[in-house]
Amino acid sequence: MIAIKDNFYHLKDNVYHLTEEEMALLPTEDDIAFYEEHGWFITPQRVIPDEVIDEAILGSEKFYQGERDWVIPYQTGYSNWQPGDGDEIRNNEFVSLQKLELRKLALQPIIGAIAAKLTRSKSIRRFEDQLVYKAPTKGLGKGAVGWHTDHAYSSNCTSDKLLATWIPFHDSEENRAPLVVIDGSHKWTGTEHLRDFNQQDLPKILQKFAEEGKEIKEVPMVMKKGQISFHHGWTIHGSYPNYSDQVRLAMAVHLQDETNQYQPFWNNGKQIHHFLDLLCRKLPNGEPDYSDPEIFPTIWSE
Ligand SMILES: O=C(O)CCC(=O)C(=O)O
């Protein structure tokens, strides 16, 4: 088993005291109401220091060169881009379980503190994460991430408060493959099996919803380096191809509130398992423990 210890922050009994400067970055009651209504939120200010992102960029370069601080004892069963797989989209899941600099970014307490406010929760744990790189499309128009909901990929989770933060490693411009959310779609029905991450035909996926008369408003997460966005676990999202002439690099960190637990889940008679069920410790009844501090560390607690 991978041995990962959380030594990055001095969490005394899991309490991290925000500085006054950090407190000023927390969402207001209006921001929370906006998130609840629209299913997404962009921090108005920069919340991740440049040096943390720059370190993560270096960490990702080392990661792509094959360097690991911890090794996941499985090569398959998750998105695990390898050199030679093509550069349109490099999707690597669970990078915070593999590379120190990326773990440091994923576990920034301010991320958890903002997520706790938005979801009116007492504490926030990391659930999973992914590093997504997109080479410039060079006119080919390839490299979209298809519309999906994160919760559709986490059916073993009980909480309806799951959310994710999306952290671009540079200014996120409209032509540089920003994450795009469908405004208000967290309130729609029929999204529980929307697992089209690898489907490139973006209009086709949304056709069903348009035919049902749903208003489809695409909102690109355009922001400056250091700002981050959040989206609800049931918000439909994806990303456009990278039409710019620079690489696009970002990390998504998926988060769970303190109430979230494992639940057995079946789809069409087949039992569904999350990959991390293999890695995390087990409860006395043998089920995966989604509060295992090694695999699902607490990022923020009141
Ligand atoms: O970075 C991307 O393009 C995709 C990220 C994503 O799908 C997610 O945050 O769930």
GROMACS .gro file of C-alpha atoms and ligand atoms in nm:
model
  312
    1MET     CA    1   0.000   0.000   0.000
    2ILE     CA    2   0.116   0.352  -0.069
    3ALA     CA    3   0.234   0.532   0.240
    4ILE     CA    4   0.127   0.892   0.236
    5LYS     CA    5   0.158   1.118   0.532
    6ASP     CA    6   0.009   1.461   0.558
    7ASN     CA    7   0.283   1.682   0.682
    8PHE     CA    8   0.214   1.988   0.476
    9TYR     CA    9   0.006   2.182   0.724
   10HIS     CA   10   0.018   2.198   1.096
   11LEU     CA   11  -0.332   2.075   1.149
   12LYS     CA   12  -0.389   2.067   1.520
   13ASP     CA   13  -0.672   1.821   1.576
   14ASN     CA   14  -0.762   1.886   1.213
   15VAL     CA   15  -0.821   2.256   1.275
   16TYR     CA   16  -0.651   2.505   1.049
   17HIS     CA   17  -0.690   2.866   1.149
   18LEU     CA   18  -0.728   3.096   0.852
   19THR     CA   19  -0.540   3.423   0.860
   20GLU     CA   20  -0.742   3.744   0.837
   21GLU     CA   21  -0.636   3.775   0.474
   22GLU     CA   22  -0.766   3.426   0.401
   23MET     CA   23  -1.093   3.495   0.587
   24ALA     CA   24  -1.155   3.780   0.344
   25LEU     CA   25  -1.146   3.528   0.056
   26LEU     CA   26  -1.438   3.323   0.186
   27PRO     CA   27  -1.771   3.334   0.000
   28THR     CA   28  -2.034   3.574   0.127
   29GLU     CA   29  -2.396   3.472   0.187
   30ASP     CA   30  -2.478   3.612  -0.162
   31ASP     CA   31  -2.202   3.397  -0.314
   32ILE     CA   32  -2.343   3.089  -0.140
   33ALA     CA   33  -2.693   3.171  -0.266
   34PHE     CA   34  -2.546   3.211  -0.618
   35TYR     CA   35  -2.376   2.869  -0.595
   36GLU     CA   36  -2.697   2.710  -0.471
   37GLU     CA   37  -2.895   2.861  -0.759
   38HIS     CA   38  -2.645   2.818  -1.044
   39GLY     CA   39  -2.436   2.514  -0.936
   40TRP     CA   40  -2.100   2.688  -0.988
   41PHE     CA   41  -1.889   2.968  -0.843
   42ILE     CA   42  -1.570   3.152  -0.942
   43THR     CA   43  -1.370   3.309  -0.661
   44PRO     CA   44  -1.367   3.684  -0.728
   45GLN     CA   45  -1.009   3.704  -0.605
   46ARG     CA   46  -0.691   3.501  -0.645
   47VAL     CA   47  -0.689   3.243  -0.367
   48ILE     CA   48  -0.395   3.017  -0.456
   49PRO     CA   49  -0.053   3.183  -0.427
   50ASP     CA   50   0.160   3.191  -0.743
   51GLU     CA   51   0.441   2.996  -0.575
   52VAL     CA   52   0.207   2.703  -0.496
   53ILE     CA   53   0.089   2.689  -0.859
   54ASP     CA   54   0.442   2.730  -0.997
   55GLU     CA   55   0.558   2.443  -0.778
   56ALA     CA   56   0.264   2.235  -0.905
   57ILE     CA   57   0.366   2.315  -1.265
   58LEU     CA   58   0.717   2.185  -1.191
   59GLY     CA   59   0.565   1.883  -1.016
   60SER     CA   60   0.348   1.808  -1.318
   61GLU     CA   61   0.648   1.830  -1.553
   62LYS     CA   62   0.832   1.579  -1.334
   63PHE     CA   63   0.518   1.365  -1.318
   64TYR     CA   64   0.496   1.357  -1.699
   65GLN     CA   65   0.863   1.254  -1.708
   66GLY     CA   66   0.768   0.954  -1.495
   67GLU     CA   67   0.881   1.076  -1.151
   68ARG     CA   68   0.663   0.960  -0.858
   69ASP     CA   69   0.682   1.030  -0.484
   70TRP     CA   70   0.436   0.750  -0.414
   71VAL     CA   71   0.334   0.466  -0.642
   72ILE     CA   72  -0.024   0.345  -0.688
   73PRO     CA   73   0.009  -0.033  -0.696
   74TYR     CA   74  -0.217  -0.059  -1.005
   75GLN     CA   75  -0.160   0.060  -1.362
   76THR     CA   76  -0.516   0.019  -1.489
   77GLY     CA   77  -0.871   0.082  -1.370
   78TYR     CA   78  -0.833   0.460  -1.382
   79SER     CA   79  -0.726   0.733  -1.626
   80ASN     CA   80  -0.352   0.696  -1.633
   81TRP     CA   81  -0.210   0.879  -1.937
   82GLN     CA   82   0.134   0.755  -2.039
   83PRO     CA   83   0.387   0.904  -2.282
   84GLY     CA   84   0.292   0.775  -2.625
   85ASP     CA   85  -0.083   0.801  -2.560
   86GLY     CA   86  -0.113   1.128  -2.757
   87ASP     CA   87  -0.123   1.486  -2.640
   88GLU     CA   88  -0.473   1.600  -2.731
   89ILE     CA   89  -0.579   1.523  -2.374
   90ARG     CA   90  -0.356   1.386  -2.102
   91ASN     CA   91  -0.586   1.280  -1.819
   92ASN     CA   92  -0.422   1.147  -1.503
   93GLU     CA   93  -0.636   1.065  -1.205
   94PHE     CA   94  -0.522   1.056  -0.841
   95VAL     CA   95  -0.208   1.264  -0.901
   96SER     CA   96  -0.220   1.390  -0.542
   97LEU     CA   97  -0.157   1.029  -0.437
   98GLN     CA   98   0.151   1.022  -0.659
   99LYS     CA   99   0.330   1.360  -0.661
  100LEU     CA  100   0.412   1.578  -0.365
  101GLU     CA  101   0.376   1.919  -0.533
  102LEU     CA  102   0.034   1.827  -0.671
  103ARG     CA  103  -0.076   1.694  -0.333
  104LYS     CA  104   0.031   2.021  -0.175
  105LEU     CA  105  -0.188   2.214  -0.418
  106ALA     CA  106  -0.486   1.979  -0.377
  107LEU     CA  107  -0.475   2.010   0.003
  108GLN     CA  108  -0.464   2.389   0.032
  109PRO     CA  109  -0.687   2.461   0.334
  110ILE     CA  110  -0.843   2.765   0.168
  111ILE     CA  111  -0.994   2.530  -0.095
  112GLY     CA  112  -1.163   2.329   0.179
  113ALA     CA  113  -1.273   2.640   0.367
  114ILE     CA  114  -1.442   2.785   0.058
  115ALA     CA  115  -1.602   2.448  -0.026
  116ALA     CA  116  -1.730   2.416   0.332
  117LYS     CA  117  -1.893   2.759   0.308
  118LEU     CA  118  -2.050   2.690  -0.031
  119THR     CA  119  -2.199   2.361   0.087
  120ARG     CA  120  -2.274   2.481   0.442
  121SER     CA  121  -2.062   2.194   0.576
  122LYS     CA  122  -1.851   2.148   0.888
  123SER     CA  123  -1.558   1.984   0.715
  124ILE     CA  124  -1.429   1.891   0.373
  125ARG     CA  125  -1.223   1.591   0.264
  126ARG     CA  126  -1.052   1.535  -0.066
  127PHE     CA  127  -1.228   1.265  -0.263
  128GLU     CA  128  -1.025   1.234  -0.582
  129ASP     CA  129  -0.838   1.450  -0.831
  130GLN     CA  130  -0.714   1.467  -1.185
  131LEU     CA  131  -0.453   1.656  -1.384
  132VAL     CA  132  -0.568   1.749  -1.734
  133TYR     CA  133  -0.328   1.872  -2.003
  134LYS     CA  134  -0.435   1.973  -2.352
  135ALA     CA  135  -0.192   2.046  -2.632
  136PRO     CA  136  -0.295   2.318  -2.880
  137THR     CA  137  -0.543   2.163  -3.122
  138LYS     CA  138  -0.369   2.321  -3.426
  139GLY     CA  139  -0.691   2.357  -3.623
  140LEU     CA  140  -0.795   1.993  -3.578
  141GLY     CA  141  -1.065   2.085  -3.323
  142LYS     CA  142  -0.997   1.774  -3.117
  143GLY     CA  143  -0.944   1.748  -2.742
  144ALA     CA  144  -1.283   1.833  -2.593
  145VAL     CA  145  -1.383   1.685  -2.258
  146GLY     CA  146  -1.739   1.564  -2.302
  147TRP     CA  147  -2.031   1.677  -2.086
  148HIS     CA  148  -2.062   1.479  -1.765
  149THR     CA  149  -2.158   1.512  -1.401
  150ASP     CA  150  -1.898   1.417  -1.143
  151HIS     CA  151  -2.153   1.245  -0.922
  152ALA     CA  152  -2.235   1.007  -1.210
  153TYR     CA  153  -1.876   0.882  -1.168
  154SER     CA  154  -1.915   0.864  -0.788
  155SER     CA  155  -2.237   0.667  -0.750
  156ASN     CA  156  -2.092   0.497  -0.443
  157CYS     CA  157  -2.114   0.829  -0.257
  158THR     CA  158  -2.417   0.907  -0.042
  159SER     CA  159  -2.385   1.285  -0.025
  160ASP     CA  160  -2.564   1.525  -0.258
  161LYS     CA  161  -2.317   1.795  -0.156
  162LEU     CA  162  -2.019   1.658  -0.349
  163LEU     CA  163  -1.840   1.933  -0.540
  164ALA     CA  164  -1.515   1.996  -0.723
  165THR     CA  165  -1.274   2.281  -0.758
  166TRP     CA  166  -1.106   2.345  -1.092
  167ILE     CA  167  -0.764   2.507  -1.072
  168PRO     CA  168  -0.607   2.634  -1.394
  169PHE     CA  169  -0.226   2.663  -1.377
  170HIS     CA  170  -0.229   2.984  -1.585
  171ASP     CA  171  -0.479   3.252  -1.687
  172SER     CA  172  -0.784   3.061  -1.810
  173GLU     CA  173  -0.890   3.224  -2.136
  174GLU     CA  174  -1.189   3.134  -2.346
  175ASN     CA  175  -0.976   2.993  -2.630
  176ARG     CA  176  -0.746   2.795  -2.396
  177ALA     CA  177  -0.984   2.509  -2.316
  178PRO     CA  178  -1.150   2.641  -2.000
  179LEU     CA  179  -1.381   2.422  -1.800
  180VAL     CA  180  -1.738   2.499  -1.910
  181VAL     CA  181  -2.044   2.444  -1.693
  182ILE     CA  182  -2.411   2.429  -1.788
  183ASP     CA  183  -2.571   2.691  -1.572
  184GLY     CA  184  -2.828   2.556  -1.323
  185SER     CA  185  -2.799   2.197  -1.450
  186HIS     CA  186  -2.738   2.063  -1.098
  187LYS     CA  187  -3.115   2.092  -1.055
  188TRP     CA  188  -3.198   1.887  -1.364
  189THR     CA  189  -3.313   1.528  -1.354
  190GLY     CA  190  -3.172   1.257  -1.579
  191THR     CA  191  -2.805   1.339  -1.522
  192GLU     CA  192  -2.721   1.048  -1.292
  193HIS     CA  193  -2.570   0.845  -1.578
  194LEU     CA  194  -2.405   1.130  -1.766
  195ARG     CA  195  -2.059   0.978  -1.796
  196ASP     CA  196  -1.953   1.119  -2.135
  197PHE     CA  197  -1.609   1.255  -2.034
  198ASN     CA  198  -1.454   1.082  -2.337
  199GLN     CA  199  -1.729   1.175  -2.584
  200GLN     CA  200  -1.604   1.451  -2.818
  201ASP     CA  201  -1.936   1.547  -2.981
  202LEU     CA  202  -2.045   1.816  -2.735
  203PRO     CA  203  -2.376   1.926  -2.903
  204LYS     CA  204  -2.492   1.564  -2.940
  205ILE     CA  205  -2.471   1.494  -2.567
  206LEU     CA  206  -2.691   1.790  -2.478
  207GLN     CA  207  -2.950   1.721  -2.747
  208LYS     CA  208  -3.172   1.516  -2.515
  209PHE     CA  209  -3.187   1.800  -2.263
  210ALA     CA  210  -3.259   2.060  -2.534
  211GLU     CA  211  -3.543   1.842  -2.663
  212GLU     CA  212  -3.687   1.836  -2.310
  213GLY     CA  213  -3.699   2.218  -2.328
  214LYS     CA  214  -3.411   2.281  -2.087
  215GLU     CA  215  -3.237   2.616  -2.129
  216ILE     CA  216  -2.875   2.536  -2.214
  217LYS     CA  217  -2.643   2.815  -2.108
  218GLU     CA  218  -2.272   2.731  -2.135
  219VAL     CA  219  -2.053   2.927  -1.895
  220PRO     CA  220  -1.675   2.908  -1.951
  221MET     CA  221  -1.466   2.940  -1.635
  222VAL     CA  222  -1.262   3.239  -1.751
  223MET     CA  223  -1.032   3.368  -1.477
  224LYS     CA  224  -0.683   3.476  -1.379
  225LYS     CA  225  -0.410   3.246  -1.249
  226GLY     CA  226  -0.478   3.196  -0.877
  227GLN     CA  227  -0.856   3.223  -0.906
  228ILE     CA  228  -1.038   2.890  -0.886
  229SER     CA  229  -1.388   2.772  -0.972
  230PHE     CA  230  -1.620   2.530  -0.796
  231HIS     CA  231  -1.894   2.318  -0.945
  232HIS     CA  232  -2.163   2.106  -0.782
  233GLY     CA  233  -2.141   1.727  -0.819
  234TRP     CA  234  -2.458   1.731  -1.029
  235THR     CA  235  -2.359   2.026  -1.252
  236ILE     CA  236  -2.306   1.922  -1.614
  237HIS     CA  237  -1.963   2.031  -1.734
  238GLY     CA  238  -1.690   1.957  -1.986
  239SER     CA  239  -1.425   2.159  -2.167
  240TYR     CA  240  -1.362   2.288  -2.516
  241PRO     CA  241  -1.059   2.196  -2.730
  242ASN     CA  242  -0.751   2.411  -2.682
  243TYR     CA  243  -0.768   2.666  -2.965
  244SER     CA  244  -0.479   2.871  -2.825
  245ASP     CA  245  -0.115   2.822  -2.920
  246GLN     CA  246  -0.012   2.740  -2.562
  247VAL     CA  247  -0.052   2.427  -2.354
  248ARG     CA  248  -0.354   2.412  -2.122
  249LEU     CA  249  -0.291   2.260  -1.780
  250ALA     CA  250  -0.533   2.235  -1.488
  251MET     CA  251  -0.614   2.023  -1.187
  252ALA     CA  252  -0.962   1.928  -1.068
  253VAL     CA  253  -0.995   1.834  -0.702
  254HIS     CA  254  -1.314   1.652  -0.612
  255LEU     CA  255  -1.437   1.709  -0.259
  256GLN     CA  256  -1.671   1.543  -0.011
  257ASP     CA  257  -1.843   1.691   0.293
  258GLU     CA  258  -1.830   1.521   0.634
  259THR     CA  259  -2.159   1.336   0.581
  260ASN     CA  260  -2.043   1.145   0.276
  261GLN     CA  261  -2.013   0.768   0.309
  262TYR     CA  262  -1.978   0.465   0.088
  263GLN     CA  263  -2.296   0.304  -0.043
  264PRO     CA  264  -2.315  -0.014  -0.251
  265PHE     CA  265  -2.442   0.072  -0.601
  266TRP     CA  266  -2.570  -0.139  -0.890
  267ASN     CA  267  -2.626  -0.032  -1.250
  268ASN     CA  268  -2.819  -0.268  -1.479
  269GLY     CA  269  -2.754  -0.555  -1.241
  270LYS     CA  270  -2.378  -0.491  -1.229
  271GLN     CA  271  -2.218  -0.377  -0.905
  272ILE     CA  272  -2.024  -0.052  -0.943
  273HIS     CA  273  -1.699   0.012  -0.754
  274HIS     CA  274  -1.495   0.330  -0.733
  275PHE     CA  275  -1.126   0.273  -0.803
  276LEU     CA  276  -1.030   0.420  -0.465
  277ASP     CA  277  -1.237   0.149  -0.292
  278LEU     CA  278  -0.937  -0.072  -0.367
  279LEU     CA  279  -0.689   0.158  -0.193
  280CYS     CA  280  -0.869   0.290   0.113
  281ARG     CA  281  -0.901   0.124   0.451
  282LYS     CA  282  -1.216  -0.073   0.526
  283LEU     CA  283  -1.485  -0.027   0.789
  284PRO     CA  284  -1.557  -0.309   1.037
  285ASN     CA  285  -1.834  -0.431   0.800
  286GLY     CA  286  -1.577  -0.459   0.518
  287GLU     CA  287  -1.704  -0.160   0.320
  288PRO     CA  288  -1.468   0.117   0.199
  289ASP     CA  289  -1.411   0.396   0.451
  290TYR     CA  290  -1.446   0.730   0.272
  291SER     CA  291  -1.294   0.904   0.574
  292ASP     CA  292  -0.961   0.717   0.557
  293PRO     CA  293  -0.718   1.004   0.631
  294GLU     CA  294  -0.451   0.861   0.403
  295ILE     CA  295  -0.660   0.838   0.088
  296PHE     CA  296  -0.929   1.097   0.174
  297PRO     CA  297  -0.751   1.357   0.388
  298THR     CA  298  -0.942   1.635   0.559
  299ILE     CA  299  -0.857   1.961   0.388
  300TRP     CA  300  -1.057   2.182   0.616
  301SER     CA  301  -1.250   2.147   0.937
  302GLU     CA  302  -1.435   2.404   1.150
  303LIG     O1  303  -1.004   1.997  -1.690
  303LIG     C1  304  -1.091   1.950  -1.762
  303LIG     O2  305  -1.103   1.979  -1.880
  303LIG     C2  306  -1.193   1.853  -1.708
  303LIG     C3  307  -1.207   1.856  -1.560
  303LIG     C4  308  -1.333   1.790  -1.517
  303LIG     O3  309  -1.403   1.731  -1.590
  303LIG     C5  310  -1.379   1.797  -1.379
  303LIG     O4  311  -1.345   1.891  -1.309
  303LIG     O5  312  -1.456   1.710  -1.339
   0.00000   0.00000   0.00000
